[in-house]
Structure formats: C-alpha cells, structure tokens
Amino acid sequence: PGSAFKFQQHGESGLWISELLPRTARHADQLCVINGMHADTGIHAQSFLQLHTGDRLRERPSMGSWITYGLGTENVNLPAFITICPTLAHGGVKNWGGAFLPAYFQGTPLGNASMPAAEARLDHLGNPKFSVRGQRAQLDLLRQMNETHLQKTGDNDSLEARIASFELAFRMQTEMPELIDIGNETQETLALYGLDQPHTEDFGRQCLLARRFLERGVRFVQVTHSDSNVQWDQHANLVEGHTKNAAEVDRPIAGFLSDLKRRGLLRDTLVIWGGEFGRTPTMQGKNGRDHNPEGFTIWLAGAGVRSGIRYGATDEYGYYAVENKMHIHDFHATVLHLLGLDHKRLTYRYAGRDFRLTDVAGEVAEGIL
C-alpha cells in the first residue's frame, strides 16, 4: 500500500511535504530536500556511526568534532561543540566523540535522552567550596605543575587537552548558567518553539537552547528527538508512532527556522535534519515498515544551500536512490564545503596515516550549492 499520510505541494517551490509536518511545510521555500541519500547498512548502530562519523565499524571523530577542529570556536568561554539530550543507544558517546582528535574537539553533552530537557545541566559547573579568586589561584598552581611535567615529557596531546579543559571549565562558570536559563525569553518566543504545550515542550526547549548557543558562538550544536516508548523506528504501529513523533517536533522545527531567520542567523547557520536511514516502501507485518538504507531523505536549510529544491530521487517503487545519489561520504563532503572546508584537506595524522571525515571517498554535491 501507499503512504498512510497525504502529501501536498507547498510554497512557491511546490515541494511535496507530508501532512504530518504542517508548520515545517510553511518553510518549504527555505528547504533543500535531499531525496537520494543512501548508506551502507540497515543496522542501527553501524548506520548511526556512519552518519555521525563517516565510519560504521571503527571509532572515528564525529562530524561535529571535525568541524570544530577545522573552524575553531567563536567563544572561548563555551565548548565549541554541544550536544543536547543525546541518545546513549546505538553508538552512544562515539556519535559525538573526538576519537583521536585532541579532547577539546569532542562534543560536550548537556543532559541525555533519558531525562527531560528542562533538567539538562552540566554537573559540577560551580565550586561552592572556593571563591572565584581561590579557584583561579588553585588552577594557576595546577597549570604550573602540569606545564612543568609537560616540559619534562615532551609533546603530550592528552595532557595539553586536560590543561585546556580545566581553563574552559573555569570560564564556563560565568556564561553557561545564564545561557541555559531561558527565563529572559519572551512568551511569544516560548510559544513559537512550543514550550506552552506539553507535547512540544521538551524538544522545543532543545531547539531554543540550540539557538541560544548558536547566538553565543558555539560552532556545532546537535539536538536529538528520542522516545524510549514510541521511537521513530516503527516496525509496527507506524501511523500511531509517526503521528505522535511528528507532532512533537513539527512546531519546534518551524519555530527554530523562523527564529533563526528573523535574527539574521539562518544565512550563516547550516540546519541539518534527518536520521540514519529510511523505511521500506513495503509493509512489515500488519502496520509497520522495515529499515531501508538504500534510499532516504535528509533536508538542509540556510548557509549557502539552494532553497526550495528537491535534489535526487528514488525509483518509482521508492526503494533505491537512483537520481543524484548522495552517499553519506558525499553528504559529509558537501556539509564541510558549505562551511568553508575542503574535505580532502581537512586531515589529522594519527597512527602513521592522514585521516579525514570522508575517508578516501566523497564528492561535493554542486547541484545544491
């Protein structure tokens, strides 16, 4: 059977969007919908890792880590890469880890998917035992001892990263608490993200925090919608599950895009929305769909992508990507290009080899630029 949901054309571009996402559909003319995505496996853990790190089997730096390694940070008082309420399943910390890159470039988790976003905090951010002046004196002594040790042992990326992490943690005390407190946002903005409704409050808060981090110069921000009871992985009860999940994310997504645009942030912020693979066009059981890595969709917005276009397509059956196919390596190469980075030159030497996010593959999709 065909889709259980109706699709309709939206905006001047006429992009086809599901009835499940009516508010996101209002932004059709800002979206670049990539319909020709494909990956190497339909196994969750491996495909998750490939989407985030470019490699489905080995531990490699995540895309966010590569990007912060390549671009640095705009705010030395905050981590360059923050992941909000990340899932701990299917690869866990490897999806935002730095692997062999210096530790500074790994993602900093704010909470996790098992807790409400309203409770997401960084533990031990403050030190009630010492004044700021006392902490500074303590850190200065610790730094002096570490640097003396470093001089004796020579280059040591791990120790240098540890020194930098102590300094960052000290500076974060002054900026992070105010940043995660959304009390100064207007009621109009809170409603825009859906914080006035129980079913959109959690993901809406994540998206609002993402905007606040981006405003302060955090280079890479990741948000995750996850539900341990009704996941997007609907092998059964697809209509019920997709209806519930889409209702929880539609308003926050639309609010995030609207807010970025009105603040002038969308033109240099790249928004990525998607998952590790798609679903089959055939039914599984009585009311579900199985995994399909052969042809699926991810959409982009902002930062140099052509807006209001559909790029690529699957076959008529909806199973295989056949037109302007974009492998995960091509996707990563294109994302890096949009951020001003050459995926073939962004390398890090480790274990006698130059590594990169796209390994030895990847082509930039010129058609979406």
Short mmCIF file of C-alpha atoms in Angstrom, two decimals:
data_model
loop_
_atom_site.label_atom_id
_atom_site.label_comp_id
_atom_site.label_asym_id
_atom_site.label_seq_id
_atom_site.Cartn_x
_atom_site.Cartn_y
_atom_site.Cartn_z
CA PRO A 1 0.00 0.00 0.00
CA GLY A 2 0.98 3.61 -0.38
CA SER A 3 1.70 6.02 2.44
CA ALA A 4 -0.87 6.30 5.20
CA PHE A 5 -0.40 10.07 5.07
CA LYS A 6 -1.29 12.62 2.42
CA PHE A 7 1.39 14.69 0.69
CA GLN A 8 0.82 18.17 -0.68
CA GLN A 9 2.87 20.77 -2.54
CA HIS A 10 3.85 23.86 -0.56
CA GLY A 11 5.28 27.32 -1.18
CA GLU A 12 6.31 28.84 -4.47
CA SER A 13 8.73 25.96 -4.90
CA GLY A 14 5.96 23.37 -4.78
CA LEU A 15 7.91 20.96 -2.56
CA TRP A 16 5.95 17.86 -1.60
CA ILE A 17 5.66 17.58 2.19
CA SER A 18 3.66 15.20 4.37
CA GLU A 19 0.56 16.32 6.24
CA LEU A 20 2.41 15.26 9.39
CA LEU A 21 4.54 18.43 9.21
CA PRO A 22 2.15 21.35 8.51
CA ARG A 23 4.24 24.01 10.26
CA THR A 24 7.53 22.87 8.77
CA ALA A 25 5.77 22.92 5.38
CA ARG A 26 5.37 26.69 5.72
CA HIS A 27 9.15 26.89 5.33
CA ALA A 28 9.18 24.86 2.12
CA ASP A 29 10.86 27.67 0.18
CA GLN A 30 13.81 27.61 2.62
CA LEU A 31 14.41 23.86 2.47
CA CYS A 32 16.81 21.82 0.39
CA VAL A 33 15.30 18.33 0.41
CA ILE A 34 17.79 15.59 -0.46
CA ASN A 35 15.77 12.57 -1.61
CA GLY A 36 18.67 10.49 -2.93
CA MET A 37 20.52 9.65 0.30
CA HIS A 38 21.92 6.16 0.75
CA ALA A 39 24.11 4.41 3.32
CA ASP A 40 25.95 1.10 3.59
CA THR A 41 23.91 -0.75 6.20
CA GLY A 42 20.48 -1.08 7.74
CA ILE A 43 21.85 -1.89 11.19
CA HIS A 44 21.09 0.92 13.63
CA ALA A 45 24.41 1.09 15.49
CA GLN A 46 26.56 0.92 12.37
CA SER A 47 24.42 3.34 10.38
CA PHE A 48 24.28 5.78 13.30
CA LEU A 49 28.06 5.76 13.47
CA GLN A 50 28.40 6.21 9.72
CA LEU A 51 26.03 9.19 9.74
CA HIS A 52 27.87 10.85 12.61
CA THR A 53 31.47 9.79 11.99
CA GLY A 54 31.71 8.54 8.41
CA ASP A 55 32.75 5.05 9.54
CA ARG A 56 30.34 2.30 10.51
CA LEU A 57 32.77 -0.08 12.20
CA ARG A 58 35.70 1.75 13.79
CA GLU A 59 35.87 4.58 16.28
CA ARG A 60 36.45 7.82 14.39
CA PRO A 61 35.98 11.54 15.20
CA SER A 62 32.41 12.74 14.83
CA MET A 63 31.37 15.27 12.20
CA GLY A 64 30.97 17.94 14.89
CA SER A 65 34.49 17.25 16.12
CA TRP A 66 35.96 17.52 12.61
CA ILE A 67 34.13 20.80 12.05
CA THR A 68 35.28 22.35 15.32
CA TYR A 69 38.81 21.10 14.60
CA GLY A 70 38.67 22.83 11.21
CA LEU A 71 36.94 26.07 12.21
CA GLY A 72 37.80 26.58 15.86
CA THR A 73 35.44 28.46 18.13
CA GLU A 74 33.92 31.94 18.29
CA ASN A 75 33.50 31.88 22.09
CA VAL A 76 36.38 30.73 24.29
CA ASN A 77 34.09 30.67 27.34
CA LEU A 78 31.95 27.83 25.97
CA PRO A 79 32.58 24.42 24.41
CA ALA A 80 32.84 24.60 20.63
CA PHE A 81 30.56 21.56 20.20
CA ILE A 82 27.48 20.89 22.35
CA THR A 83 25.03 18.02 22.04
CA ILE A 84 21.70 18.47 23.83
CA CYS A 85 19.95 15.44 25.36
CA PRO A 86 21.84 12.96 23.15
CA THR A 87 20.77 9.33 22.96
CA LEU A 88 23.04 6.81 24.65
CA ALA A 89 21.88 3.97 22.38
CA HIS A 90 23.32 2.88 19.03
CA GLY A 91 26.92 4.01 19.42
CA GLY A 92 26.37 6.38 22.32
CA VAL A 93 29.23 8.77 23.02
CA LYS A 94 31.03 7.76 19.82
CA ASN A 95 28.43 9.78 17.90
CA TRP A 96 29.75 12.99 19.40
CA GLY A 97 33.21 11.86 20.46
CA GLY A 98 36.55 13.14 19.23
CA ALA A 99 38.31 9.74 18.97
CA PHE A 100 41.96 10.52 18.22
CA LEU A 101 41.49 14.28 17.78
CA PRO A 102 42.58 16.40 20.78
CA ALA A 103 39.97 16.11 23.53
CA TYR A 104 38.93 19.76 23.21
CA PHE A 105 37.12 18.98 19.95
CA GLN A 106 34.78 16.30 21.30
CA GLY A 107 31.15 17.16 21.96
CA THR A 108 30.03 18.29 25.41
CA PRO A 109 26.74 16.55 26.33
CA LEU A 110 24.08 18.61 28.06
CA GLY A 111 21.92 16.00 29.76
CA ASN A 112 20.87 12.86 27.87
CA ALA A 113 17.81 11.45 26.14
CA SER A 114 16.56 9.70 29.27
CA MET A 115 15.91 13.00 31.08
CA PRO A 116 13.64 15.95 30.27
CA ALA A 117 15.39 18.83 28.56
CA ALA A 118 14.28 21.09 31.42
CA GLU A 119 16.61 19.10 33.72
CA ALA A 120 19.60 19.08 31.37
CA ARG A 121 22.58 20.60 33.13
CA LEU A 122 26.34 20.34 33.24
CA ASP A 123 27.28 18.67 36.50
CA HIS A 124 29.82 20.26 38.83
CA LEU A 125 29.87 23.52 36.88
CA GLY A 126 30.36 25.59 40.02
CA ASN A 127 32.60 25.10 43.04
CA PRO A 128 30.85 26.18 46.26
CA LYS A 129 33.95 25.49 48.39
CA PHE A 130 36.11 28.22 46.85
CA SER A 131 35.61 31.78 45.68
CA VAL A 132 36.39 32.63 42.06
CA ARG A 133 39.68 34.12 43.23
CA GLY A 134 40.51 30.97 45.17
CA GLN A 135 39.69 28.76 42.19
CA ARG A 136 41.92 30.91 39.99
CA ALA A 137 44.84 30.51 42.37
CA GLN A 138 44.24 26.75 42.54
CA LEU A 139 44.12 26.47 38.74
CA ASP A 140 47.25 28.58 38.33
CA LEU A 141 49.15 26.20 40.62
CA LEU A 142 47.77 23.16 38.83
CA ARG A 143 48.65 24.62 35.45
CA GLN A 144 52.20 25.38 36.60
CA MET A 145 52.64 21.79 37.81
CA ASN A 146 51.21 20.33 34.59
CA GLU A 147 53.36 22.54 32.37
CA THR A 148 56.47 21.59 34.36
CA HIS A 149 55.60 17.94 33.79
CA LEU A 150 54.94 18.66 30.11
CA GLN A 151 58.38 20.17 29.68
CA LYS A 152 59.94 17.01 31.07
CA THR A 153 57.88 14.56 28.99
CA GLY A 154 57.69 16.48 25.71
CA ASP A 155 54.62 16.70 23.45
CA ASN A 156 51.57 15.22 25.09
CA ASP A 157 48.22 15.98 23.44
CA SER A 158 46.28 14.37 26.28
CA LEU A 159 47.91 16.50 28.97
CA GLU A 160 47.64 19.68 26.92
CA ALA A 161 43.93 18.94 26.37
CA ARG A 162 43.50 18.37 30.11
CA ILE A 163 45.08 21.74 30.89
CA ALA A 164 42.80 23.43 28.35
CA SER A 165 39.72 21.66 29.73
CA PHE A 166 40.37 22.96 33.26
CA GLU A 167 40.67 26.51 31.94
CA LEU A 168 37.48 26.15 29.87
CA ALA A 169 35.54 24.77 32.83
CA PHE A 170 36.61 27.77 34.92
CA ARG A 171 35.50 30.24 32.25
CA MET A 172 32.20 28.43 31.67
CA GLN A 173 31.07 29.24 35.22
CA THR A 174 30.39 32.82 34.22
CA GLU A 175 28.47 32.17 30.98
CA MET A 176 26.86 28.72 30.95
CA PRO A 177 24.35 29.11 33.86
CA GLU A 178 22.81 32.23 32.32
CA LEU A 179 22.80 30.65 28.89
CA ILE A 180 20.75 27.57 29.82
CA ASP A 181 18.29 29.70 31.83
CA ILE A 182 15.57 30.64 29.34
CA GLY A 183 13.74 32.85 31.82
CA ASN A 184 14.55 36.03 29.88
CA GLU A 185 12.88 34.79 26.68
CA THR A 186 9.55 36.41 25.77
CA GLN A 187 6.30 34.50 25.96
CA GLU A 188 5.98 34.91 22.20
CA THR A 189 9.32 33.18 21.66
CA LEU A 190 8.48 30.37 24.10
CA ALA A 191 5.21 29.78 22.27
CA LEU A 192 6.99 29.91 18.91
CA TYR A 193 9.03 26.85 19.95
CA GLY A 194 6.04 25.12 21.54
CA LEU A 195 7.06 25.47 25.16
CA ASP A 196 3.45 26.33 26.01
CA GLN A 197 2.25 22.83 25.03
CA PRO A 198 3.14 19.61 26.91
CA HIS A 199 3.78 17.52 23.78
CA THR A 200 6.19 20.04 22.19
CA GLU A 201 7.79 21.48 25.34
CA ASP A 202 10.73 19.07 25.57
CA PHE A 203 12.01 19.18 22.00
CA GLY A 204 11.07 22.85 21.75
CA ARG A 205 13.33 23.59 24.71
CA GLN A 206 16.18 21.74 22.99
CA CYS A 207 15.74 23.83 19.84
CA LEU A 208 15.53 27.07 21.83
CA LEU A 209 18.72 26.18 23.71
CA ALA A 210 20.36 25.43 20.36
CA ARG A 211 19.52 28.93 19.13
CA ARG A 212 20.91 30.46 22.32
CA PHE A 213 24.16 28.50 21.97
CA LEU A 214 24.50 29.45 18.30
CA GLU A 215 23.97 33.13 19.16
CA ARG A 216 26.86 32.92 21.63
CA GLY A 217 29.26 31.48 19.07
CA VAL A 218 29.09 27.75 19.77
CA ARG A 219 30.25 26.26 16.48
CA PHE A 220 28.29 23.00 16.31
CA VAL A 221 25.06 22.20 18.17
CA GLN A 222 23.24 18.87 17.98
CA VAL A 223 19.71 18.15 19.22
CA THR A 224 18.05 14.74 19.42
CA HIS A 225 14.41 13.71 19.45
CA SER A 226 14.09 10.34 21.13
CA ASP A 227 11.30 8.47 22.86
CA SER A 228 12.04 5.18 24.59
CA ASN A 229 8.40 4.10 24.28
CA VAL A 230 7.41 5.26 20.81
CA GLN A 231 10.52 5.58 18.67
CA TRP A 232 10.82 6.65 15.04
CA ASP A 233 11.82 3.03 14.42
CA GLN A 234 8.27 1.89 13.70
CA HIS A 235 8.36 -1.76 12.72
CA ALA A 236 4.75 -1.77 13.93
CA ASN A 237 2.07 0.83 14.73
CA LEU A 238 3.62 3.25 12.25
CA VAL A 239 0.61 5.55 11.95
CA GLU A 240 0.34 5.95 15.71
CA GLY A 241 4.08 6.37 16.22
CA HIS A 242 4.79 8.76 13.35
CA THR A 243 1.75 10.88 14.20
CA LYS A 244 2.91 11.25 17.80
CA ASN A 245 6.56 11.91 16.99
CA ALA A 246 5.89 14.34 14.16
CA ALA A 247 3.52 16.34 16.37
CA GLU A 248 6.30 16.67 18.96
CA VAL A 249 8.90 18.04 16.53
CA ASP A 250 6.95 19.96 13.86
CA ARG A 251 6.30 23.14 15.82
CA PRO A 252 9.81 23.33 17.36
CA ILE A 253 11.44 22.83 13.94
CA ALA A 254 9.32 25.56 12.37
CA GLY A 255 9.91 27.85 15.34
CA PHE A 256 13.66 27.31 15.16
CA LEU A 257 13.77 28.17 11.45
CA SER A 258 11.58 31.25 11.98
CA ASP A 259 13.67 32.46 14.90
CA LEU A 260 16.97 31.99 13.07
CA LYS A 261 15.64 33.85 10.06
CA ARG A 262 14.27 36.84 11.95
CA ARG A 263 17.53 37.18 13.92
CA GLY A 264 19.64 37.08 10.77
CA LEU A 265 21.26 33.79 11.82
CA LEU A 266 19.92 31.50 9.09
CA ARG A 267 22.12 32.91 6.35
CA ASP A 268 25.27 31.60 8.04
CA THR A 269 23.86 28.69 10.05
CA LEU A 270 23.51 25.32 8.35
CA VAL A 271 20.49 23.40 9.66
CA ILE A 272 20.51 19.62 9.13
CA TRP A 273 17.53 17.39 9.85
CA GLY A 274 17.46 13.63 9.35
CA GLY A 275 18.17 10.14 10.60
CA GLU A 276 20.50 7.27 9.85
CA PHE A 277 18.30 5.64 7.17
CA GLY A 278 14.73 5.48 5.90
CA ARG A 279 11.90 2.96 5.79
CA THR A 280 10.90 0.44 3.18
CA PRO A 281 8.05 1.18 0.77
CA THR A 282 6.69 -2.27 1.65
CA MET A 283 4.80 -3.16 4.78
CA GLN A 284 6.34 -5.12 7.63
CA GLY A 285 3.83 -7.20 9.49
CA LYS A 286 0.38 -5.64 9.63
CA ASN A 287 1.21 -1.99 10.25
CA GLY A 288 4.93 -1.23 10.15
CA ARG A 289 7.90 -0.61 7.84
CA ASP A 290 11.41 -2.07 7.95
CA HIS A 291 14.82 -0.32 7.68
CA ASN A 292 15.90 0.98 4.28
CA PRO A 293 19.40 2.44 3.82
CA GLU A 294 19.11 2.30 0.01
CA GLY A 295 17.11 5.50 -0.45
CA PHE A 296 16.05 8.07 2.13
CA THR A 297 15.73 11.79 2.82
CA ILE A 298 17.65 14.43 4.76
CA TRP A 299 16.90 18.12 4.46
CA LEU A 300 19.12 21.18 4.87
CA ALA A 301 18.41 24.88 5.28
CA GLY A 302 20.47 28.07 5.44
CA ALA A 303 24.20 28.70 4.93
CA GLY A 304 24.64 28.52 1.20
CA VAL A 305 22.28 25.74 0.13
CA ARG A 306 19.81 26.28 -2.68
CA SER A 307 16.41 26.77 -1.10
CA GLY A 308 13.08 25.38 -2.20
CA ILE A 309 14.55 22.48 -4.18
CA ARG A 310 14.35 18.72 -4.22
CA TYR A 311 17.67 17.09 -5.04
CA GLY A 312 17.84 13.44 -6.04
CA ALA A 313 15.12 10.82 -6.18
CA THR A 314 14.41 7.16 -5.55
CA ASP A 315 13.00 4.75 -8.12
CA GLU A 316 9.25 4.70 -8.73
CA TYR A 317 8.89 1.99 -6.13
CA GLY A 318 10.54 4.21 -3.50
CA TYR A 319 13.29 1.75 -2.55
CA TYR A 320 16.59 2.64 -4.26
CA ALA A 321 18.17 6.07 -4.74
CA VAL A 322 18.67 6.41 -8.49
CA GLU A 323 18.94 10.12 -9.33
CA ASN A 324 21.74 12.37 -7.97
CA LYS A 325 22.58 9.68 -5.44
CA MET A 326 24.29 11.02 -2.33
CA HIS A 327 26.22 8.60 -0.16
CA ILE A 328 26.99 9.55 3.45
CA HIS A 329 30.56 10.39 2.36
CA ASP A 330 29.17 12.76 -0.30
CA PHE A 331 26.87 14.30 2.29
CA HIS A 332 29.77 14.94 4.65
CA ALA A 333 31.91 16.37 1.85
CA THR A 334 29.06 18.74 0.95
CA VAL A 335 28.45 19.83 4.56
CA LEU A 336 32.13 20.61 5.04
CA HIS A 337 32.18 22.55 1.76
CA LEU A 338 29.19 24.62 2.85
CA LEU A 339 31.12 25.54 5.98
CA GLY A 340 34.19 26.56 4.00
CA LEU A 341 36.20 23.38 4.50
CA ASP A 342 37.76 21.12 1.86
CA HIS A 343 37.06 17.55 2.93
CA LYS A 344 40.23 16.33 1.19
CA ARG A 345 42.45 18.82 3.03
CA LEU A 346 40.83 18.64 6.47
CA THR A 347 43.04 15.84 7.80
CA TYR A 348 44.64 14.70 11.04
CA ARG A 349 47.70 12.48 11.21
CA TYR A 350 47.27 9.52 13.52
CA ALA A 351 49.00 6.12 13.69
CA GLY A 352 51.09 6.95 10.64
CA ARG A 353 48.20 7.92 8.40
CA ASP A 354 46.28 11.08 7.45
CA PHE A 355 42.62 10.57 8.39
CA ARG A 356 39.63 12.61 7.27
CA LEU A 357 35.86 12.57 7.81
CA THR A 358 35.20 11.20 4.30
CA ASP A 359 37.96 8.56 4.46
CA VAL A 360 39.06 8.11 0.79
CA ALA A 361 35.71 8.95 -0.84
CA GLY A 362 33.15 11.74 -1.06
CA GLU A 363 32.14 14.23 -3.76
CA VAL A 364 30.61 17.65 -3.16
CA ALA A 365 27.04 17.86 -4.49
CA GLU A 366 27.45 21.01 -6.59
CA GLY A 367 23.76 20.92 -7.52
CA ILE A 368 22.61 22.09 -4.10
CA LEU A 369 25.05 24.99 -3.69
#
